[in-house]
Amino acid sequence: MNQHDLDVLDEIQRRVLWLATRIVDAANHDRDTGDGVKVGGHQASSASLVTAMTALWFHHLDAEDRVAVKPHASPVFHAIQYLLGNLDRSYLPKLRARGGLQSYPSRTKDPDEVDFSTGSVGLGAAAPLFAAVTRRYVDAHFGARPHSRFVALIGDAELDEGNIWEAVADPATTGLGNVMWLVDFNRQSLDRVVPGIRINQWRGQFEAAGWHVVEVKYGRKLAEAYARPGGATLRDWIDRMPNEQYQSLFGLAGPALRKQFLDGAPAEVAAFVADIGDDELGPLVTDLGGHDAQAMLDAYAQCDAVTDRPSVVFAYTVKGWGLPIAGNPRNHSALLTTEQVDALRAAHGLTPETEWDRLDPASPAGIQAGERREALSRPPRERALGVTVPETTRVRANKPVSTQEVFGRVLVELARDPQVAPYLVTTAPDVATSTNLAGFINKTGVFAPTEQRSWTEDRMLRWTESPAGQHIELGISEMNLFLLLGQLGLSWDLSGQPLLPVGTVYDPFVLRGLDAFLYGTYSGSRFVVAGTPSGITLAPEGGAHQSTITASVGLELPGVTFLEPAYASSLDWLLCDALGQIAGGSAPAATAAPAEDGAYYFRLSTRPIDQAPFEAARARLGDAVLRRQVVAGAYRLVDAHQAYPDLADAPVVQLAASGAVLPEVLAAAAELAEEGVAAHVVDVTSLDRLYRAWQRTLRQGVRTATVPSVPGALRSAFADRVPVVTVHDAASHAMAWLGSAVGAPAVPLGVDEFGQSGSVRELYELHDLLPGSIVNAALAALALR
Ligand SMILES: Cc1ncc(C[n+]2csc(CCOP(=O)(O)OP(=O)(O)O)c2C)c(N)n1
Ligand SMILES: [Mg+2]
């Protein structure tokens, strides 16, 4: 790049630095929230990425590229979008304000176009890598999309997060030449100057995983000094200097800086810098490559040139670059004072009248901004898949069957549907076969970027790996599972192709990937995940594999619909419905639930269950009504009035249960009948949809100061206002609210302690889930009336 263009970039980056700093300043000093809670923001973390980001958006990126910005650099991102003309000026004083710019880049809440949400460090960093995995898959199945580079701008301390290394190490992410991570190597975290010199360790870790590593360590001034005779000793000294000592230089000037810089240095270094003036020494020895636009552009070009593996750039930067808090170990959340901001404004040649201005459109910088805006403008993307997922695959079972088995069979059936099949993609963290994906894999194969030779012939499992495969196998990392699902579910946006992603995981280990699960749904992703097997019902497996709190997790996660069917047909309907919702807008008319947007979490079991009671309910209610109620969240599996007509005057209870425990509940209802109590049995297929329906009417009542109505889903399943017993192979708390929703006393039964090995019967006995306990709970509930 010629000097003129570099000068233009420099002018732009100076304005970016100013705006990013002032955006945070305005949030803290121009607004009075009146609640005493500090607003906050990160001027220092923003400043250290100003050069790298200016060089990206104002020179390097194309419209097709997708970038994750480290959470604390969101002000830089918005400043850049503003200068490009993609953000209205009114937002600039609204960082961290309601309806304003989000603290951390958000796909769903920011007014400008954010590619990847970030916030929980490590996750946003890994997301572009999985977006690139998704792109490789899309290109292989649907034809090559226009080339994109997937970039992550990440903090150096972010590399302490384990999920980073799980992502880097997984074979599914190897060979992605369109990925570039840029580490903002300012050697500071939140609390401290990162001890020691970690670059060699990190370099080794990336290289061991097959990555291309670039270091941008020095700026032009230092490079020139190194080239002078004796410069090698200077370089050697700076390279060996501990971070703590180096960082301390930023707070110093004059002779004090020289003294600190030379502390412990060989005599030749002192001699080399002897004729460099005090005023020049500081700027020289702190001249780092991460603030040299040409050095950064060269690094980006080096990454582009390596097309067979991902690249990582370590850009040596200064936290707080260009600000009075530069390099200060306590600068992470430090805010410039109003006086400092005033001085900075003046130093940037701005006044309170001109401080929010865009670049003068007639100036070279303004012209550059206009050109870049054009170059970066993107065509709209289509979210809906535009295919109709059938309401049912008609899986039937005439013998006891588990939901996990049915799940596998429904997927196989859908893989036969010519409309739906091409878009299905499954993934699992080394549990594909043990979660019943084998049938699907046998039909569709495993995805590999290139054809792989198969060395063993297995008639049960045809693990053929090829670019046509539709299962993406991961190593044992639940973080990677949810990161990949999250990106597969955003493929419509980031790769121009909507997909129907389905993941499986052992239910207890949903918790292991929980933050990535949250990350995906917070980002607006849509996918299906099956947690299977779950609960103490996988009895002999013992406490380490028995999930108890996952139902609550599924129920409470926003953007996630939690489903726990017990019977084959109900799972079939719910899974087809979920995929139909993801396919976008093709929700069958019978769906009682209002349009949902997000992920679908099925909690399944390996316990075979007799299907006859469900068929009886089907005969009683009819297919259409039953389906509607199943999809809405609950239906009466046994209607006591019809099942026990001679108990017309008997006391009535409702036994509500989800999933694998239904046989015990049915047995309890029969025992209660013998004791003269009429018990309805309600199969709760989606605790989540029921709860949401209830909450919706309550909130409506609260907001309009009117008496809330009882939502339809609750009304049809719990027609009588009589005592309730809830039974769940999960923490008793998850269903306990049903009593209040029905307006009657409730006794919640569930698993509130860690499990252990045993038979189903033994463990149900331990946790009071056998029919005898359910009967006693029903009597207790009646007594509480
Ligand atoms: C998972 C997670 N843990 C903790 C935090 C709080 N936190 C935010 S930034 C930060 C330090 C980041 O340091 P670095 O990545 O080096 O970024 P820098 O600000 O230096 O650029 C921490 C601990 C977070 N956002 N996410
Ligand atoms: Mg840092």
Short mmCIF file of C-alpha atoms in Angstrom, two decimals, residues 445-632:
data_model
loop_
_atom_site.label_atom_id
_atom_site.label_comp_id
_atom_site.label_asym_id
_atom_site.label_seq_id
_atom_site.Cartn_x
_atom_site.Cartn_y
_atom_site.Cartn_z
CA GLY A 445 -23.19 -41.64 5.13
CA VAL A 446 -20.73 -39.58 7.11
CA PHE A 447 -19.49 -36.27 5.79
CA ALA A 448 -15.84 -35.88 4.87
CA PRO A 449 -14.48 -33.13 2.62
CA THR A 450 -12.88 -35.78 0.41
CA GLU A 451 -13.78 -39.39 -0.40
CA GLN A 452 -12.34 -41.74 2.25
CA ARG A 453 -11.54 -45.37 1.70
CA SER A 454 -13.36 -47.74 4.01
CA TRP A 455 -11.13 -50.44 5.51
CA THR A 456 -13.61 -52.55 7.38
CA GLU A 457 -16.92 -53.93 6.20
CA ASP A 458 -19.57 -53.57 8.90
CA ARG A 459 -23.01 -54.73 7.87
CA MET A 460 -24.73 -53.08 10.81
CA LEU A 461 -23.09 -49.70 10.38
CA ARG A 462 -21.94 -48.40 7.02
CA TRP A 463 -19.62 -45.63 8.10
CA THR A 464 -18.80 -44.49 4.57
CA GLU A 465 -17.13 -41.10 4.59
CA SER A 466 -17.55 -38.85 1.60
CA PRO A 467 -18.52 -35.32 0.57
CA ALA A 468 -22.08 -36.62 0.11
CA GLY A 469 -22.42 -37.77 3.74
CA GLN A 470 -25.00 -36.04 5.89
CA HIS A 471 -23.69 -36.77 9.35
CA ILE A 472 -20.88 -34.63 10.75
CA GLU A 473 -19.04 -36.61 13.37
CA LEU A 474 -17.32 -34.72 16.19
CA GLY A 475 -14.90 -35.79 18.88
CA ILE A 476 -16.16 -35.90 22.47
CA SER A 477 -16.79 -32.23 22.98
CA GLU A 478 -20.29 -31.10 23.85
CA MET A 479 -19.09 -27.51 23.43
CA ASN A 480 -18.24 -28.32 19.83
CA LEU A 481 -21.59 -30.04 19.38
CA PHE A 482 -23.57 -26.98 20.38
CA LEU A 483 -21.24 -24.59 18.58
CA LEU A 484 -21.66 -26.58 15.38
CA LEU A 485 -25.44 -26.93 15.81
CA GLY A 486 -25.61 -23.19 16.43
CA GLN A 487 -23.80 -22.48 13.17
CA LEU A 488 -25.66 -25.12 11.15
CA GLY A 489 -28.82 -23.40 12.31
CA LEU A 490 -27.56 -20.05 11.01
CA SER A 491 -26.45 -21.47 7.70
CA TRP A 492 -29.27 -19.66 5.88
CA ASP A 493 -27.57 -16.39 6.81
CA LEU A 494 -23.87 -17.20 6.92
CA SER A 495 -23.78 -19.66 4.03
CA GLY A 496 -26.88 -18.84 2.01
CA GLN A 497 -28.51 -22.22 2.53
CA PRO A 498 -31.10 -23.09 5.18
CA LEU A 499 -30.57 -26.55 6.72
CA LEU A 500 -32.43 -28.87 9.08
CA PRO A 501 -29.78 -29.59 11.74
CA VAL A 502 -30.25 -32.40 14.25
CA GLY A 503 -27.79 -33.18 17.04
CA THR A 504 -27.66 -35.87 19.67
CA VAL A 505 -25.91 -35.93 23.01
CA TYR A 506 -26.18 -37.98 26.20
CA ASP A 507 -28.65 -35.96 28.19
CA PRO A 508 -26.43 -35.42 31.27
CA PHE A 509 -23.79 -33.85 29.05
CA VAL A 510 -26.12 -31.17 27.77
CA LEU A 511 -24.82 -29.40 30.84
CA ARG A 512 -21.27 -29.77 29.59
CA GLY A 513 -22.17 -27.82 26.46
CA LEU A 514 -24.71 -25.55 28.10
CA ASP A 515 -23.02 -22.22 27.51
CA ALA A 516 -22.56 -23.05 23.84
CA PHE A 517 -26.22 -24.18 23.70
CA LEU A 518 -27.19 -20.80 25.12
CA TYR A 519 -24.81 -19.09 22.75
CA GLY A 520 -26.49 -20.69 19.74
CA THR A 521 -29.99 -19.82 20.79
CA TYR A 522 -29.04 -16.31 21.89
CA SER A 523 -27.70 -15.94 18.36
CA GLY A 524 -31.11 -16.84 16.95
CA SER A 525 -30.13 -20.27 15.69
CA ARG A 526 -32.67 -23.00 14.98
CA PHE A 527 -31.94 -26.69 15.36
CA VAL A 528 -33.11 -29.92 16.97
CA VAL A 529 -31.12 -31.55 19.73
CA ALA A 530 -31.97 -34.82 21.42
CA GLY A 531 -30.65 -35.42 24.93
CA THR A 532 -30.70 -39.16 25.18
CA PRO A 533 -30.78 -41.25 27.25
CA SER A 534 -31.87 -39.26 30.24
CA GLY A 535 -32.76 -39.56 33.89
CA ILE A 536 -32.38 -42.42 36.32
CA THR A 537 -34.28 -44.61 33.87
CA LEU A 538 -30.97 -45.57 32.30
CA ALA A 539 -30.65 -47.27 35.62
CA PRO A 540 -27.56 -49.52 35.51
CA GLU A 541 -25.47 -46.69 34.06
CA GLY A 542 -25.40 -45.03 37.46
CA GLY A 543 -25.29 -41.53 38.83
CA ALA A 544 -22.53 -40.21 36.59
CA HIS A 545 -24.74 -40.67 33.52
CA GLN A 546 -28.14 -39.85 34.97
CA SER A 547 -29.45 -36.38 34.25
CA THR A 548 -31.90 -34.84 36.68
CA ILE A 549 -31.80 -31.08 36.18
CA THR A 550 -31.88 -31.01 32.38
CA ALA A 551 -35.67 -30.78 32.20
CA SER A 552 -35.51 -27.54 34.17
CA VAL A 553 -32.73 -26.33 31.90
CA GLY A 554 -34.77 -27.05 28.80
CA LEU A 555 -37.86 -25.48 30.31
CA GLU A 556 -36.09 -22.30 31.34
CA LEU A 557 -33.79 -21.63 28.39
CA PRO A 558 -35.18 -18.83 26.22
CA GLY A 559 -35.25 -19.65 22.54
CA VAL A 560 -35.55 -23.35 23.31
CA THR A 561 -38.69 -25.45 23.24
CA PHE A 562 -38.39 -28.38 25.59
CA LEU A 563 -40.19 -31.61 24.66
CA GLU A 564 -40.40 -34.90 26.47
CA PRO A 565 -42.78 -37.28 24.71
CA ALA A 566 -43.26 -40.83 25.94
CA TYR A 567 -44.93 -42.56 22.97
CA ALA A 568 -43.84 -43.24 19.43
CA SER A 569 -46.52 -41.25 17.63
CA SER A 570 -46.23 -38.26 19.88
CA LEU A 571 -42.49 -38.10 19.30
CA ASP A 572 -43.09 -38.50 15.57
CA TRP A 573 -45.56 -35.61 15.52
CA LEU A 574 -43.41 -33.38 17.68
CA LEU A 575 -40.23 -34.02 15.73
CA CYS A 576 -41.91 -33.43 12.37
CA ASP A 577 -43.52 -30.30 13.76
CA ALA A 578 -40.17 -29.02 15.08
CA LEU A 579 -38.45 -29.58 11.75
CA GLY A 580 -41.41 -27.97 10.01
CA GLN A 581 -41.00 -24.88 12.18
CA ILE A 582 -37.28 -24.77 11.41
CA ALA A 583 -38.00 -25.17 7.71
CA GLY A 584 -39.82 -21.93 8.24
CA GLY A 585 -43.44 -21.04 8.10
CA SER A 586 -44.65 -24.44 7.07
CA ALA A 587 -46.13 -25.06 10.50
CA PRO A 588 -49.15 -27.27 9.95
CA ALA A 589 -52.47 -25.65 10.69
CA ALA A 590 -53.16 -28.09 13.50
CA THR A 591 -50.29 -26.70 15.56
CA ALA A 592 -51.79 -25.13 18.61
CA ALA A 593 -48.53 -23.57 19.72
CA PRO A 594 -47.95 -20.10 18.37
CA ALA A 595 -44.99 -19.75 16.03
CA GLU A 596 -41.81 -20.53 17.86
CA ASP A 597 -38.40 -19.45 16.90
CA GLY A 598 -35.38 -21.27 18.11
CA ALA A 599 -34.14 -24.69 19.08
CA TYR A 600 -36.07 -27.82 19.98
CA TYR A 601 -34.70 -29.94 22.79
CA PHE A 602 -36.06 -33.49 23.05
CA ARG A 603 -35.34 -35.35 26.30
CA LEU A 604 -35.52 -39.04 25.47
CA SER A 605 -35.10 -42.44 27.03
CA THR A 606 -33.98 -45.98 26.24
CA ARG A 607 -36.80 -47.58 28.23
CA PRO A 608 -39.15 -49.55 25.98
CA ILE A 609 -42.74 -48.53 26.72
CA ASP A 610 -45.98 -50.33 25.86
CA GLN A 611 -47.80 -48.28 23.21
CA ALA A 612 -51.29 -49.67 23.88
CA PRO A 613 -52.40 -46.87 26.23
CA PHE A 614 -51.55 -44.30 23.58
CA GLU A 615 -53.52 -46.22 20.96
CA ALA A 616 -56.46 -46.24 23.38
CA ALA A 617 -56.22 -42.47 23.69
CA ARG A 618 -56.03 -42.20 19.91
CA ALA A 619 -59.21 -44.28 19.61
CA ARG A 620 -60.92 -42.10 22.20
CA LEU A 621 -59.85 -38.67 20.95
CA GLY A 622 -59.25 -39.24 17.26
CA ASP A 623 -56.01 -38.68 15.45
CA ALA A 624 -56.43 -34.98 14.72
CA VAL A 625 -57.47 -33.90 18.21
CA LEU A 626 -54.82 -36.04 19.82
CA ARG A 627 -52.13 -34.66 17.59
CA ARG A 628 -53.18 -31.11 18.26
CA GLN A 629 -53.06 -31.69 22.01
CA VAL A 630 -49.73 -33.53 21.87
CA VAL A 631 -48.20 -30.65 19.95
CA ALA A 632 -49.72 -28.12 22.33
#
